[in-house]
Short mmCIF file of N, CA and C and ligand atoms in Angstrom, two decimals:
data_model
loop_
_atom_site.label_atom_id
_atom_site.label_comp_id
_atom_site.label_asym_id
_atom_site.label_seq_id
_atom_site.Cartn_x
_atom_site.Cartn_y
_atom_site.Cartn_z
N UNK M 1 45.38 133.16 134.73
CA UNK M 1 46.04 132.73 134.16
C UNK M 1 46.41 130.67 133.72
N UNK M 2 45.95 130.08 135.06
CA UNK M 2 45.69 128.75 134.10
C UNK M 2 43.79 128.57 133.18
N UNK M 3 44.94 128.11 132.77
CA UNK M 3 43.57 127.69 131.35
C UNK M 3 43.30 126.03 131.86
N UNK M 4 42.58 125.33 131.28
CA UNK M 4 42.38 123.57 130.90
C UNK M 4 43.53 122.82 131.49
N UNK M 5 42.54 121.78 132.35
CA UNK M 5 43.43 121.44 133.34
C UNK M 5 43.21 120.04 131.99
N UNK M 6 44.63 119.91 131.28
CA UNK M 6 45.26 118.52 130.20
C UNK M 6 46.02 117.94 130.79
N UNK M 7 46.48 117.41 132.28
CA UNK M 7 46.15 115.86 132.35
C UNK M 7 46.45 116.40 134.22
N UNK M 8 46.05 114.72 134.50
CA UNK M 8 46.58 114.55 136.23
C UNK M 8 47.19 113.45 135.64
N UNK M 9 48.13 113.53 136.36
CA UNK M 9 49.51 112.37 136.05
C UNK M 9 49.67 111.60 137.46
N UNK M 10 49.62 110.60 137.11
CA UNK M 10 49.87 108.91 138.05
C UNK M 10 51.38 108.13 138.35
N UNK M 11 51.26 108.17 138.77
CA UNK M 11 53.13 107.44 138.84
C UNK M 11 53.22 106.03 139.43
N UNK M 12 53.43 105.14 138.08
CA UNK M 12 53.13 103.50 138.35
C UNK M 12 54.73 103.10 138.63
N UNK M 13 54.56 102.05 139.00
CA UNK M 13 55.21 100.97 138.89
C UNK M 13 56.00 99.61 138.04
N UNK M 14 54.44 99.92 137.21
CA UNK M 14 54.56 98.52 136.52
C UNK M 14 53.98 99.98 134.84
N UNK M 15 53.86 100.12 134.21
CA UNK M 15 53.17 101.14 132.59
C UNK M 15 52.65 100.33 132.66
N UNK M 16 53.22 98.54 131.93
CA UNK M 16 52.32 97.63 131.25
C UNK M 16 51.01 97.40 132.71
N UNK M 17 50.70 97.42 133.72
CA UNK M 17 50.10 96.96 134.70
C UNK M 17 48.99 98.33 134.43
N UNK M 18 49.63 98.43 134.50
CA UNK M 18 48.89 100.50 134.85
C UNK M 18 47.63 100.42 133.50
N UNK M 19 48.54 99.83 132.84
CA UNK M 19 47.25 100.10 130.69
C UNK M 19 46.67 99.25 130.91
N UNK M 20 46.68 97.99 131.53
CA UNK M 20 45.46 96.51 130.98
C UNK M 20 44.39 97.03 132.14
N UNK M 21 45.42 97.93 132.90
CA UNK M 21 43.71 98.57 134.48
C UNK M 21 43.39 99.62 133.08
N UNK M 22 43.82 100.42 132.94
CA UNK M 22 42.83 101.77 132.68
C UNK M 22 42.10 101.02 131.29
N UNK M 23 42.53 100.10 130.18
CA UNK M 23 42.01 99.90 128.36
C UNK M 23 40.97 98.31 129.18
N UNK M 24 41.42 98.27 129.72
CA UNK M 24 40.53 96.62 130.09
C UNK M 24 39.54 96.31 131.10
N UNK M 25 39.93 96.76 132.10
CA UNK M 25 38.80 97.33 133.93
C UNK M 25 37.70 98.46 133.41
N UNK M 26 38.80 99.61 132.87
CA UNK M 26 37.79 100.75 133.02
C UNK M 26 37.62 101.23 131.77
N UNK M 27 37.98 100.12 130.27
CA UNK M 27 37.58 100.47 128.84
C UNK M 27 37.99 101.76 128.06
N UNK M 28 39.41 102.12 128.72
CA UNK M 28 39.67 103.30 128.22
C UNK M 28 40.87 103.47 127.29
N UNK M 29 40.78 104.55 125.98
CA UNK M 29 41.36 104.72 125.12
C UNK M 29 42.02 105.09 125.17
N UNK M 30 43.49 104.65 125.07
CA UNK M 30 45.31 104.72 125.22
C UNK M 30 46.01 105.23 124.55
N UNK M 31 47.11 106.33 124.22
CA UNK M 31 48.15 105.43 122.83
C UNK M 31 49.61 105.05 123.30
N UNK M 32 49.90 104.98 122.48
CA UNK M 32 51.12 103.96 122.38
C UNK M 32 53.18 104.36 123.80
N UNK M 33 52.54 103.49 124.19
CA UNK M 33 54.23 104.65 124.61
C UNK M 33 55.03 105.23 124.71
N UNK M 34 55.53 106.70 125.31
CA UNK M 34 56.11 106.57 124.82
C UNK M 34 57.28 107.69 126.07
N UNK M 35 58.78 106.67 125.11
CA UNK M 35 59.75 107.07 125.85
C UNK M 35 60.24 108.28 125.65
N UNK M 36 60.79 109.34 127.38
CA UNK M 36 60.83 111.15 127.23
C UNK M 36 62.27 110.77 128.59
N UNK M 37 63.40 110.91 127.39
CA UNK M 37 64.72 110.00 128.30
C UNK M 37 65.06 111.30 128.67
N UNK M 38 64.74 112.69 128.23
CA UNK M 38 65.34 113.64 129.30
C UNK M 38 64.75 114.25 129.35
N UNK M 39 63.25 113.89 130.31
CA UNK M 39 62.77 113.55 131.66
C UNK M 39 62.48 112.71 132.70
N UNK M 40 63.02 111.49 132.04
CA UNK M 40 62.86 110.78 133.12
C UNK M 40 61.96 109.60 133.43
N UNK M 41 60.90 109.67 132.29
CA UNK M 41 60.03 109.30 132.23
C UNK M 41 59.70 108.47 131.32
N UNK M 42 58.79 106.98 131.31
CA UNK M 42 57.99 106.57 130.09
C UNK M 42 56.72 106.70 129.79
N UNK M 43 55.83 107.92 129.06
CA UNK M 43 54.29 107.56 129.77
C UNK M 43 53.21 106.79 128.46
N UNK M 44 52.46 107.06 129.00
CA UNK M 44 51.31 106.15 129.13
C UNK M 44 50.79 107.14 129.15
N UNK M 45 49.19 107.93 127.73
CA UNK M 45 48.10 108.60 128.11
C UNK M 45 46.99 107.86 127.82
N UNK M 46 46.22 107.93 129.03
CA UNK M 46 44.58 107.99 129.41
C UNK M 46 44.11 108.93 128.19
N UNK M 47 42.80 108.59 126.86
CA UNK M 47 42.29 109.60 126.90
C UNK M 47 41.34 109.76 127.36
N UNK M 48 40.83 110.95 127.47
CA UNK M 48 39.63 110.61 128.40
C UNK M 48 38.20 112.08 127.52
N UNK M 49 37.34 111.91 127.66
CA UNK M 49 36.44 113.18 126.70
C UNK M 49 36.67 114.70 127.56
N UNK M 50 37.13 115.00 128.25
CA UNK M 50 37.13 116.37 129.03
C UNK M 50 38.58 116.57 129.46
N UNK M 51 39.37 115.69 129.22
CA UNK M 51 40.97 115.37 130.09
C UNK M 51 41.82 114.02 129.76
N UNK M 52 43.59 114.40 129.69
CA UNK M 52 44.32 112.99 130.38
C UNK M 52 44.06 112.38 131.72
N UNK M 53 44.35 111.67 131.82
CA UNK M 53 45.29 110.38 132.60
C UNK M 53 47.12 110.57 131.81
N UNK M 54 47.90 111.07 132.26
CA UNK M 54 49.56 110.74 132.11
C UNK M 54 49.76 109.08 133.08
N UNK M 55 49.98 108.14 132.42
CA UNK M 55 50.19 107.22 133.37
C UNK M 55 52.33 107.46 132.88
N UNK M 56 53.12 107.61 133.88
CA UNK M 56 54.22 107.52 134.21
C UNK M 56 54.98 106.38 134.95
N UNK M 57 56.70 105.70 133.83
CA UNK M 57 57.49 105.06 134.70
C UNK M 57 58.83 105.64 135.31
N UNK M 58 59.62 105.38 136.19
CA UNK M 58 61.32 105.98 135.81
C UNK M 58 61.25 105.30 134.92
N UNK M 59 62.06 106.20 133.72
CA UNK M 59 62.75 105.43 133.05
C UNK M 59 64.47 106.34 133.60
N UNK M 60 65.37 105.01 133.74
CA UNK M 60 66.57 105.98 133.68
C UNK M 60 66.20 105.96 135.09
N UNK M 61 68.89 106.07 135.46
CA UNK M 61 68.23 106.31 137.18
C UNK M 61 68.60 107.08 137.39
N UNK M 62 68.26 108.59 136.61
CA UNK M 62 67.94 109.67 137.74
C UNK M 62 67.07 110.71 137.39
N UNK M 63 65.69 109.06 137.21
CA UNK M 63 64.19 109.85 137.03
C UNK M 63 63.33 110.31 138.33
N UNK M 64 63.11 111.87 138.15
CA UNK M 64 61.91 112.09 139.51
C UNK M 64 61.55 111.40 139.91
N UNK M 65 60.68 110.33 139.44
CA UNK M 65 59.81 110.16 140.04
C UNK M 65 60.55 109.12 141.14
N UNK M 66 61.96 108.58 140.70
CA UNK M 66 62.08 107.57 141.57
C UNK M 66 61.80 107.41 143.44
N UNK M 67 62.26 109.11 143.64
CA UNK M 67 61.67 108.78 144.82
C UNK M 67 59.93 108.79 145.52
N UNK M 68 59.07 109.92 144.11
CA UNK M 68 58.01 109.04 144.61
C UNK M 68 58.11 107.99 144.35
N UNK M 69 58.00 106.95 143.76
CA UNK M 69 57.83 105.75 143.95
C UNK M 69 58.56 104.74 144.91
N UNK M 70 60.02 105.58 144.95
CA UNK M 70 59.99 105.25 146.74
C UNK M 70 59.36 104.86 148.01
N UNK M 71 58.62 106.37 148.32
CA UNK M 71 57.39 106.58 149.11
C UNK M 71 56.43 105.89 149.15
N UNK M 72 56.15 106.24 147.91
CA UNK M 72 54.56 104.88 148.06
C UNK M 72 54.80 104.22 146.54
N UNK M 73 54.85 103.21 146.75
CA UNK M 73 55.18 101.63 146.03
C UNK M 73 54.17 101.43 144.62
N UNK M 74 53.37 101.62 145.24
CA UNK M 74 51.92 101.24 144.45
C UNK M 74 51.43 102.00 143.58
N UNK M 75 52.15 103.59 143.51
CA UNK M 75 52.17 104.39 143.05
C UNK M 75 50.83 105.87 143.73
N UNK M 76 50.77 106.50 142.69
CA UNK M 76 49.66 107.34 143.05
C UNK M 76 49.44 108.55 142.51
N UNK M 77 48.58 110.18 142.56
CA UNK M 77 48.59 111.33 142.24
C UNK M 77 49.85 111.77 142.08
N UNK M 78 50.28 111.94 140.98
CA UNK M 78 51.40 112.45 141.18
C UNK M 78 51.90 114.44 140.48
N UNK M 79 51.15 114.38 139.29
CA UNK M 79 50.84 116.16 138.93
C UNK M 79 49.91 116.40 137.67
N UNK M 80 49.29 117.73 138.56
CA UNK M 80 48.21 117.57 137.83
C UNK M 80 48.96 119.15 136.40
N UNK M 81 48.74 119.04 135.24
CA UNK M 81 48.70 120.40 134.74
C UNK M 81 47.54 120.42 133.71
N UNK M 82 48.14 122.25 133.42
CA UNK M 82 47.67 122.88 134.16
C UNK M 82 48.14 123.87 132.32
N UNK M 83 46.60 124.17 131.19
CA UNK M 83 47.36 124.88 130.29
C UNK M 83 47.73 126.48 130.74
N UNK M 84 48.46 126.76 129.91
CA UNK M 84 49.05 128.72 130.12
C UNK M 84 49.19 128.66 128.60
N UNK M 85 48.60 130.22 128.54
CA UNK M 85 48.69 130.81 126.43
C UNK M 85 50.37 131.57 127.01
N UNK M 86 51.30 131.62 127.75
CA UNK M 86 52.19 132.21 127.03
C UNK M 86 52.99 131.32 127.98
N UNK M 87 53.94 130.62 128.96
CA UNK M 87 54.73 130.14 129.37
C UNK M 87 55.92 130.93 130.13
N UNK M 88 56.09 131.62 129.17
CA UNK M 88 57.58 132.74 129.82
C UNK M 88 56.88 133.67 131.11
N UNK M 89 55.41 134.29 129.91
CA UNK M 89 54.46 135.28 131.24
C UNK M 89 54.47 134.74 132.89
N UNK M 90 53.88 133.55 132.30
CA UNK M 90 53.46 132.64 133.23
C UNK M 90 54.64 132.22 134.34
N UNK M 91 55.42 132.05 133.86
CA UNK M 91 56.89 131.68 135.06
C UNK M 91 57.52 133.08 135.06
N UNK M 92 57.29 134.31 134.82
CA UNK M 92 57.73 135.27 135.26
C UNK M 92 56.58 136.38 136.70
N UNK M 93 54.87 135.48 136.16
CA UNK M 93 53.96 136.70 137.06
C UNK M 93 54.42 135.49 138.12
N UNK M 94 55.15 134.22 138.64
CA UNK M 94 55.03 133.11 139.27
C UNK M 94 55.96 133.50 139.96
N UNK M 95 57.28 133.40 138.89
CA UNK M 95 58.68 134.10 140.41
C UNK M 95 58.70 135.15 140.97
N UNK M 96 57.95 136.06 140.72
CA UNK M 96 57.49 137.82 141.02
C UNK M 96 56.81 137.17 142.79
N UNK M 97 55.64 135.66 142.63
CA UNK M 97 54.86 136.50 143.68
C UNK M 97 55.18 135.08 144.97
N UNK M 98 56.41 134.35 144.35
CA UNK M 98 57.73 133.81 145.24
C UNK M 98 57.57 132.78 145.94
N UNK M 99 56.25 132.23 144.33
CA UNK M 99 56.47 130.73 143.32
C UNK M 99 57.52 129.82 143.14
N UNK M 100 58.26 128.62 143.58
CA UNK M 100 59.49 128.38 143.48
C UNK M 100 59.63 127.24 141.92
N UNK M 101 59.63 128.06 140.58
CA UNK M 101 59.49 127.54 139.08
C UNK M 101 60.44 125.56 139.28
N UNK M 102 60.62 125.50 139.20
CA UNK M 102 61.74 124.56 139.15
C UNK M 102 62.88 123.63 138.12
N UNK M 103 63.35 124.05 138.41
CA UNK M 103 65.32 123.08 137.13
C UNK M 103 65.47 124.43 137.91
N UNK M 104 66.04 125.07 136.08
CA UNK M 104 66.24 126.56 136.19
C UNK M 104 65.58 127.73 135.49
N UNK M 105 64.68 126.93 135.80
CA UNK M 105 63.21 127.46 135.13
C UNK M 105 62.82 127.51 133.32
N UNK M 106 64.16 127.37 132.23
CA UNK M 106 63.53 126.81 131.28
C UNK M 106 63.18 126.52 131.05
N UNK M 107 61.49 126.61 130.29
CA UNK M 107 61.41 125.56 129.65
C UNK M 107 61.74 124.86 129.59
N UNK M 108 60.84 123.43 129.11
CA UNK M 108 61.53 122.09 128.02
C UNK M 108 59.79 121.23 127.35
N UNK M 109 60.88 121.25 126.50
CA UNK M 109 59.20 120.63 125.48
C UNK M 109 59.34 119.20 126.41
N UNK M 110 57.74 119.37 126.22
CA UNK M 110 56.91 118.14 126.83
C UNK M 110 57.04 116.79 126.47
N UNK M 111 55.75 116.20 126.73
CA UNK M 111 55.23 114.97 125.99
C UNK M 111 54.59 115.81 125.20
N UNK M 112 54.06 116.79 124.56
CA UNK M 112 53.24 116.67 123.68
C UNK M 112 53.57 117.78 122.69
N UNK M 113 55.09 118.32 122.93
CA UNK M 113 55.45 118.88 122.02
C UNK M 113 55.72 120.65 122.17
N UNK M 114 55.29 121.30 123.58
CA UNK M 114 55.31 122.20 124.24
C UNK M 114 55.65 121.92 124.99
N UNK M 115 56.31 123.71 124.97
CA UNK M 115 56.81 123.75 126.26
C UNK M 115 56.60 123.80 127.51
N UNK M 116 56.46 122.80 128.93
CA UNK M 116 56.83 122.65 130.01
C UNK M 116 57.53 123.31 131.11
N UNK M 117 56.51 123.50 132.60
CA UNK M 117 57.66 124.10 133.71
C UNK M 117 57.11 123.68 134.67
N UNK M 118 57.95 123.14 136.02
CA UNK M 118 57.29 122.43 137.39
C UNK M 118 57.07 123.41 138.63
N UNK M 119 56.53 123.33 138.61
CA UNK M 119 56.24 124.14 139.71
C UNK M 119 56.09 123.60 142.19
N UNK M 120 57.40 124.58 142.11
CA UNK M 120 57.43 122.95 143.40
C UNK M 120 56.06 122.63 144.37
N UNK M 121 55.76 122.05 144.68
CA UNK M 121 54.37 121.13 145.58
C UNK M 121 54.35 121.85 147.18
N UNK M 122 55.39 122.38 147.29
CA UNK M 122 55.41 123.18 148.81
C UNK M 122 54.69 124.82 148.48
N UNK M 123 54.80 124.83 147.78
CA UNK M 123 53.58 126.24 147.70
C UNK M 123 52.77 126.08 146.55
N UNK M 124 51.97 125.12 146.88
CA UNK M 124 51.07 124.63 145.82
C UNK M 124 49.91 123.83 146.24
N UNK M 125 49.42 123.93 147.98
CA UNK M 125 48.47 123.12 149.22
C UNK M 125 49.85 121.20 148.71
N UNK M 126 51.09 121.05 148.17
CA UNK M 126 51.40 119.82 148.00
C UNK M 126 50.98 118.91 146.59
N UNK M 127 50.90 119.93 146.14
CA UNK M 127 50.74 119.43 144.59
C UNK M 127 51.26 120.11 143.79
N UNK M 128 52.53 118.71 143.37
CA UNK M 128 52.96 119.46 142.27
C UNK M 128 52.38 119.66 141.15
N UNK M 129 52.56 121.08 140.64
CA UNK M 129 52.45 121.80 139.26
C UNK M 129 52.93 121.81 138.13
N UNK M 130 52.64 121.26 137.00
CA UNK M 130 52.71 121.14 135.52
C UNK M 130 51.88 122.32 134.94
N UNK M 131 52.80 123.33 134.35
CA UNK M 131 52.62 123.97 132.87
C UNK M 131 52.87 124.30 132.02
N UNK M 132 52.03 123.86 131.26
CA UNK M 132 52.15 123.62 129.80
C UNK M 132 51.73 124.58 128.81
N UNK M 133 52.02 125.20 127.67
CA UNK M 133 51.39 127.13 126.66
C UNK M 133 50.51 125.07 126.05
N UNK M 134 49.25 126.15 126.27
CA UNK M 134 48.55 125.94 124.69
C UNK M 134 48.59 125.37 123.84
C1 LIG C 1 57.23 113.38 129.68
C2 LIG C 1 57.73 115.48 130.02
C3 LIG C 1 55.61 115.82 131.57
C4 LIG C 1 54.95 115.91 130.42
O1 LIG C 1 54.96 116.31 129.49
O2 LIG C 1 53.32 115.98 130.62
C5 LIG C 1 55.99 115.01 132.96
O3 LIG C 1 55.39 115.51 132.83
S1 LIG C 1 57.27 114.19 133.37
C6 LIG C 1 57.01 114.31 135.03
C7 LIG C 1 57.92 114.13 135.81
N1 LIG C 1 58.82 115.26 136.18
C8 LIG C 1 59.44 115.87 137.25
O4 LIG C 1 57.72 115.87 137.49
C9 LIG C 1 60.05 117.46 137.02
C10 LIG C 1 59.49 117.95 137.88
N2 LIG C 1 59.78 117.20 140.02
C11 LIG C 1 61.14 117.65 140.20
O5 LIG C 1 61.62 118.52 140.06
C12 LIG C 1 60.87 116.95 141.49
O6 LIG C 1 59.79 115.60 141.52
C13 LIG C 1 60.38 117.23 142.89
C14 LIG C 1 59.10 118.06 142.98
C15 LIG C 1 61.64 118.88 143.70
C16 LIG C 1 60.93 116.34 144.16
O7 LIG C 1 61.62 116.05 144.38
P1 LIG C 1 62.13 114.68 145.12
O8 LIG C 1 64.08 114.89 144.86
O9 LIG C 1 61.54 113.65 144.41
O10 LIG C 1 61.62 114.73 146.22
P2 LIG C 1 61.95 115.28 147.98
O11 LIG C 1 61.87 114.05 148.33
O12 LIG C 1 63.23 116.53 147.41
O13 LIG C 1 61.10 116.41 148.61
C17 LIG C 1 60.83 116.95 149.04
C18 LIG C 1 58.91 117.10 149.31
O14 LIG C 1 58.07 117.55 148.30
C19 LIG C 1 57.54 116.52 148.43
N3 LIG C 1 56.83 115.87 147.40
C20 LIG C 1 57.96 115.24 146.29
N4 LIG C 1 57.66 115.61 144.91
C21 LIG C 1 55.49 114.80 145.71
C22 LIG C 1 54.70 114.96 144.39
N5 LIG C 1 54.29 114.38 143.14
N6 LIG C 1 53.76 115.85 145.06
C23 LIG C 1 53.38 115.99 146.27
N7 LIG C 1 54.74 115.98 147.12
C24 LIG C 1 55.87 115.87 146.72
C25 LIG C 1 58.04 115.13 149.21
O15 LIG C 1 56.80 114.92 150.54
C26 LIG C 1 58.90 116.43 150.27
O16 LIG C 1 58.27 116.17 151.07
P3 LIG C 1 58.48 116.03 152.38
O17 LIG C 1 58.90 115.33 152.83
O18 LIG C 1 57.20 117.08 153.50
O19 LIG C 1 59.86 117.29 152.64
CO1 CO C 2 52.83 115.52 132.76
#
């Protein structure tokens, strides 16, 4: 069911500092910052030949990454995003297996303008999983 690894997300306390590290130290190509208030994050994507790194900074008081950063103030790997061909079919199949789809189960539009869903980390070896329709 899952396809390509779309991105690895890293929660960071300071997006500009993280962008400098990837651009100036690691020599990577970066997107412009994108504020996504409905997701409570600002993102910068690091473009790699085979996948992307999503740098995530909290945005607003209800950011879903605030608690993560409270536990890991220097930041860390936050989620993996896999592509699926049909997100509603993937959701229904996952629910049938007993996996917990976060929120109300309705896909929302993510950073790439495509529908996304999140799966509970406790059901996937302690890793938060995002699905994005390809
Ligand atoms: C820009 C859009 C999009 C894109 O297109 O790419 C994005 O990526 S947005 C990214 C941000 N959005 C989200 O993360 C949405 C989904 N997340 C959530 O609903 C919540 O963050 C959560 C995963 C349910 C966690 O909720 P929270 O209240 O922060 O945590 P708890 O304290 O209740 O944690 C319970 C339990 O889970 C562990 N945990 C929490 N976050 C992670 C994580 N990222 N990876 C692994 N494990 C995680 C946490 O440690 C707790 O464990 P125990 O202490 O053992 O109970
Ligand atoms: Co993501």
